[in-house]
Amino acid sequence: MADHPRPRRSFLGLLAGAIGVVVGAAASIPGLGFLAHPLRTKTVSGGEEPVRVAAPDDVRPGRPLRVNVYGQRRDGWTRIDRMKLGAAWLMRTPEGRVRAFSTVCPHLGCGIDWDEKSEKFHCPCHNSGFGLDGRCLYGPSPRGLDELEVATTATEIRVRYQRFKVAVKEKEPIG
């Protein structure tokens, strides 16, 4: 009769341990879900839609206008409402259409500037030059300036900013 309570005690101890494990696992599932959230979803977003950069009257024919492109960005648990995505050169064609070119040189990613005297876009890093239409005129750049998508209304010019691979012949979007 003295041997009978011992198996019952070990069974109750085992049962209490198992219940503790189940309760602990159930309590940790929401925390693990929170920590694994960036693994299950797209964590960086924003910039996919065209954003307002200027008014139509701001862009004159033959005179490029440099604009910064700002958008909302989400990264993991952080939301940045006004983050600089990049910059663009806006050009009005003789026909009145607005075009946008990235300010990033397709050669090695340096910044493209407008040279008033020569009326060309110029990369000061490796001496590439580009025409008003974005074509590469001289230098080591493998292609012309990367054109960005533009949406124009009567009251605003919107640009969809993208980055492209540098040092490759074909225009390839990143991400």
mmCIF file of C-alpha atoms in Angstrom:
data_model
loop_
_atom_site.group_PDB
_atom_site.id
_atom_site.type_symbol
_atom_site.label_atom_id
_atom_site.label_comp_id
_atom_site.label_asym_id
_atom_site.label_seq_id
_atom_site.Cartn_x
_atom_site.Cartn_y
_atom_site.Cartn_z
ATOM 1 C CA MET A 1 0.000 0.000 0.000
ATOM 2 C CA ALA A 2 2.962 2.348 0.517
ATOM 3 C CA ASP A 3 3.984 1.911 -3.140
ATOM 4 C CA HIS A 4 0.650 3.051 -4.564
ATOM 5 C CA PRO A 5 0.883 6.919 -3.915
ATOM 6 C CA ARG A 6 4.266 7.239 -5.593
ATOM 7 C CA PRO A 7 3.088 6.486 -9.206
ATOM 8 C CA ARG A 8 0.120 8.816 -8.651
ATOM 9 C CA ARG A 9 2.450 11.649 -7.556
ATOM 10 C CA SER A 10 4.722 11.175 -10.556
ATOM 11 C CA PHE A 11 1.676 11.122 -12.838
ATOM 12 C CA LEU A 12 0.363 14.377 -11.324
ATOM 13 C CA GLY A 13 3.833 15.968 -11.602
ATOM 14 C CA LEU A 14 4.046 14.896 -15.251
ATOM 15 C CA LEU A 15 0.514 16.206 -15.903
ATOM 16 C CA ALA A 16 1.318 19.568 -14.268
ATOM 17 C CA GLY A 17 4.510 19.846 -16.334
ATOM 18 C CA ALA A 18 2.662 19.048 -19.564
ATOM 19 C CA ILE A 19 -0.022 21.648 -18.787
ATOM 20 C CA GLY A 20 2.718 24.206 -18.072
ATOM 21 C CA VAL A 21 4.370 23.466 -21.429
ATOM 22 C CA VAL A 22 1.051 23.809 -23.304
ATOM 23 C CA VAL A 23 0.178 27.101 -21.563
ATOM 24 C CA GLY A 24 3.704 28.459 -22.137
ATOM 25 C CA ALA A 25 3.611 27.525 -25.828
ATOM 26 C CA ALA A 26 0.162 29.080 -26.255
ATOM 27 C CA ALA A 27 1.340 32.288 -24.594
ATOM 28 C CA SER A 28 4.473 32.524 -26.757
ATOM 29 C CA ILE A 29 2.736 32.118 -30.148
ATOM 30 C CA PRO A 30 1.611 35.792 -30.435
ATOM 31 C CA GLY A 31 5.094 36.995 -29.494
ATOM 32 C CA LEU A 32 6.714 34.743 -32.085
ATOM 33 C CA GLY A 33 4.201 35.962 -34.668
ATOM 34 C CA PHE A 34 5.157 39.560 -33.873
ATOM 35 C CA LEU A 35 8.875 38.806 -34.223
ATOM 36 C CA ALA A 36 8.375 36.842 -37.461
ATOM 37 C CA HIS A 37 6.178 39.529 -39.082
ATOM 38 C CA PRO A 38 8.980 40.940 -41.306
ATOM 39 C CA LEU A 39 9.719 37.420 -42.579
ATOM 40 C CA ARG A 40 6.114 36.866 -43.680
ATOM 41 C CA THR A 41 5.298 40.187 -45.339
ATOM 42 C CA LYS A 42 6.792 42.760 -47.670
ATOM 43 C CA THR A 43 8.592 45.022 -45.226
ATOM 44 C CA VAL A 44 9.752 47.851 -47.477
ATOM 45 C CA SER A 45 7.037 49.620 -49.396
ATOM 46 C CA GLY A 46 6.351 53.047 -50.783
ATOM 47 C CA GLY A 47 7.322 54.869 -53.938
ATOM 48 C CA GLU A 48 5.389 52.492 -56.164
ATOM 49 C CA GLU A 49 2.786 55.125 -57.018
ATOM 50 C CA PRO A 50 3.609 58.378 -58.835
ATOM 51 C CA VAL A 51 4.031 61.287 -56.396
ATOM 52 C CA ARG A 52 3.507 65.004 -56.961
ATOM 53 C CA VAL A 53 6.771 66.827 -57.721
ATOM 54 C CA ALA A 54 5.796 70.081 -59.482
ATOM 55 C CA ALA A 55 3.108 72.133 -61.158
ATOM 56 C CA PRO A 56 2.937 72.131 -64.981
ATOM 57 C CA ASP A 57 3.837 75.850 -65.134
ATOM 58 C CA ASP A 58 7.130 75.146 -63.292
ATOM 59 C CA VAL A 59 8.598 73.290 -66.286
ATOM 60 C CA ARG A 60 9.634 75.429 -69.262
ATOM 61 C CA PRO A 61 10.741 74.120 -72.681
ATOM 62 C CA GLY A 62 14.513 73.705 -73.011
ATOM 63 C CA ARG A 63 15.190 74.379 -69.299
ATOM 64 C CA PRO A 64 15.467 71.279 -67.119
ATOM 65 C CA LEU A 65 14.022 71.496 -63.621
ATOM 66 C CA ARG A 66 15.556 69.384 -60.854
ATOM 67 C CA VAL A 67 12.978 68.090 -58.363
ATOM 68 C CA ASN A 68 13.245 65.914 -55.287
ATOM 69 C CA VAL A 69 10.854 62.974 -55.091
ATOM 70 C CA TYR A 70 9.411 62.307 -51.630
ATOM 71 C CA GLY A 71 7.156 59.435 -50.680
ATOM 72 C CA GLN A 72 5.958 57.340 -47.777
ATOM 73 C CA ARG A 73 8.151 54.380 -46.883
ATOM 74 C CA ARG A 74 7.435 51.419 -44.605
ATOM 75 C CA ASP A 75 10.283 49.313 -43.330
ATOM 76 C CA GLY A 76 9.533 46.552 -40.822
ATOM 77 C CA TRP A 77 7.628 48.355 -38.059
ATOM 78 C CA THR A 78 8.645 51.896 -39.045
ATOM 79 C CA ARG A 79 6.621 54.278 -41.236
ATOM 80 C CA ILE A 80 8.330 57.371 -42.630
ATOM 81 C CA ASP A 81 5.811 59.793 -44.132
ATOM 82 C CA ARG A 82 8.135 62.117 -46.062
ATOM 83 C CA MET A 83 11.232 60.220 -47.124
ATOM 84 C CA LYS A 84 13.391 61.348 -50.019
ATOM 85 C CA LEU A 85 13.239 58.560 -52.590
ATOM 86 C CA GLY A 86 15.537 60.334 -55.048
ATOM 87 C CA ALA A 87 15.601 63.187 -57.538
ATOM 88 C CA ALA A 88 14.629 63.708 -61.163
ATOM 89 C CA TRP A 89 15.195 66.155 -63.997
ATOM 90 C CA LEU A 90 11.922 67.330 -65.573
ATOM 91 C CA MET A 91 11.995 68.401 -69.223
ATOM 92 C CA ARG A 92 9.271 69.811 -71.430
ATOM 93 C CA THR A 93 9.560 68.681 -75.032
ATOM 94 C CA PRO A 94 8.871 71.104 -77.928
ATOM 95 C CA GLU A 95 5.528 69.287 -78.331
ATOM 96 C CA GLY A 96 4.626 70.189 -74.722
ATOM 97 C CA ARG A 97 5.002 66.730 -73.158
ATOM 98 C CA VAL A 98 6.833 66.452 -69.822
ATOM 99 C CA ARG A 99 9.588 63.849 -69.462
ATOM 100 C CA ALA A 100 11.487 62.884 -66.305
ATOM 101 C CA PHE A 101 15.017 61.492 -66.083
ATOM 102 C CA SER A 102 16.727 60.028 -63.040
ATOM 103 C CA THR A 103 19.608 62.103 -61.670
ATOM 104 C CA VAL A 104 21.627 58.884 -61.181
ATOM 105 C CA CYS A 105 24.306 58.258 -63.822
ATOM 106 C CA PRO A 106 23.871 54.840 -65.484
ATOM 107 C CA HIS A 107 27.665 54.373 -65.483
ATOM 108 C CA LEU A 108 28.489 54.095 -61.766
ATOM 109 C CA GLY A 109 25.668 55.925 -59.958
ATOM 110 C CA CYS A 110 27.132 59.433 -59.605
ATOM 111 C CA GLY A 111 24.863 62.491 -59.610
ATOM 112 C CA ILE A 112 23.970 64.075 -62.956
ATOM 113 C CA ASP A 113 24.075 67.887 -63.178
ATOM 114 C CA TRP A 114 22.784 70.335 -65.793
ATOM 115 C CA ASP A 115 25.473 72.407 -67.523
ATOM 116 C CA GLU A 116 23.951 75.745 -68.610
ATOM 117 C CA LYS A 117 26.838 76.655 -70.953
ATOM 118 C CA SER A 118 26.862 73.480 -73.020
ATOM 119 C CA GLU A 119 23.126 72.811 -72.517
ATOM 120 C CA LYS A 120 23.818 69.181 -71.636
ATOM 121 C CA PHE A 121 23.491 66.921 -68.655
ATOM 122 C CA HIS A 122 26.925 66.083 -67.302
ATOM 123 C CA CYS A 123 28.342 63.470 -64.924
ATOM 124 C CA PRO A 124 31.382 64.969 -63.194
ATOM 125 C CA CYS A 125 32.734 61.609 -61.955
ATOM 126 C CA HIS A 126 33.759 60.022 -65.247
ATOM 127 C CA ASN A 127 32.884 62.712 -67.785
ATOM 128 C CA SER A 128 29.742 61.311 -69.410
ATOM 129 C CA GLY A 129 27.485 63.749 -71.231
ATOM 130 C CA PHE A 130 23.790 63.455 -72.092
ATOM 131 C CA GLY A 131 21.517 65.427 -74.398
ATOM 132 C CA LEU A 132 18.183 67.038 -73.543
ATOM 133 C CA ASP A 133 16.500 63.864 -74.779
ATOM 134 C CA GLY A 134 18.545 61.729 -72.340
ATOM 135 C CA ARG A 135 20.780 60.102 -74.976
ATOM 136 C CA CYS A 136 24.404 59.457 -74.043
ATOM 137 C CA LEU A 137 26.550 61.801 -76.166
ATOM 138 C CA TYR A 138 30.004 60.888 -74.855
ATOM 139 C CA GLY A 139 31.804 59.153 -72.012
ATOM 140 C CA PRO A 140 31.798 55.668 -70.528
ATOM 141 C CA SER A 141 28.071 55.502 -69.652
ATOM 142 C CA PRO A 142 26.654 52.263 -71.114
ATOM 143 C CA ARG A 143 23.257 53.841 -71.889
ATOM 144 C CA GLY A 144 21.346 57.099 -71.817
ATOM 145 C CA LEU A 145 19.662 58.607 -68.773
ATOM 146 C CA ASP A 146 16.996 56.432 -67.199
ATOM 147 C CA GLU A 147 13.549 57.810 -67.977
ATOM 148 C CA LEU A 148 10.939 57.739 -65.229
ATOM 149 C CA GLU A 149 7.191 57.346 -65.557
ATOM 150 C CA VAL A 150 5.352 60.702 -65.571
ATOM 151 C CA ALA A 151 1.657 61.448 -65.062
ATOM 152 C CA THR A 152 0.579 65.015 -65.875
ATOM 153 C CA THR A 153 -2.727 66.713 -65.109
ATOM 154 C CA ALA A 154 -3.807 70.338 -65.405
ATOM 155 C CA THR A 155 -2.632 71.037 -61.834
ATOM 156 C CA GLU A 156 0.289 68.698 -61.128
ATOM 157 C CA ILE A 157 3.155 66.620 -62.450
ATOM 158 C CA ARG A 158 3.584 63.239 -60.787
ATOM 159 C CA VAL A 159 6.679 61.005 -61.096
ATOM 160 C CA ARG A 160 7.037 57.323 -60.236
ATOM 161 C CA TYR A 161 10.590 57.138 -58.927
ATOM 162 C CA GLN A 162 12.636 53.986 -59.551
ATOM 163 C CA ARG A 163 16.255 52.980 -59.249
ATOM 164 C CA PHE A 164 18.006 51.047 -62.000
ATOM 165 C CA LYS A 165 21.092 48.876 -62.146
ATOM 166 C CA VAL A 166 24.232 50.786 -63.052
ATOM 167 C CA ALA A 167 27.066 49.680 -65.370
ATOM 168 C CA VAL A 168 24.785 47.528 -67.558
ATOM 169 C CA LYS A 169 23.745 48.189 -71.143
ATOM 170 C CA GLU A 170 20.011 47.579 -70.684
ATOM 171 C CA LYS A 171 17.769 49.518 -68.283
ATOM 172 C CA GLU A 172 16.957 47.058 -65.446
ATOM 173 C CA PRO A 173 14.866 48.162 -62.437
ATOM 174 C CA ILE A 174 16.185 47.297 -58.968
ATOM 175 C CA GLY A 175 13.710 45.633 -56.625
#
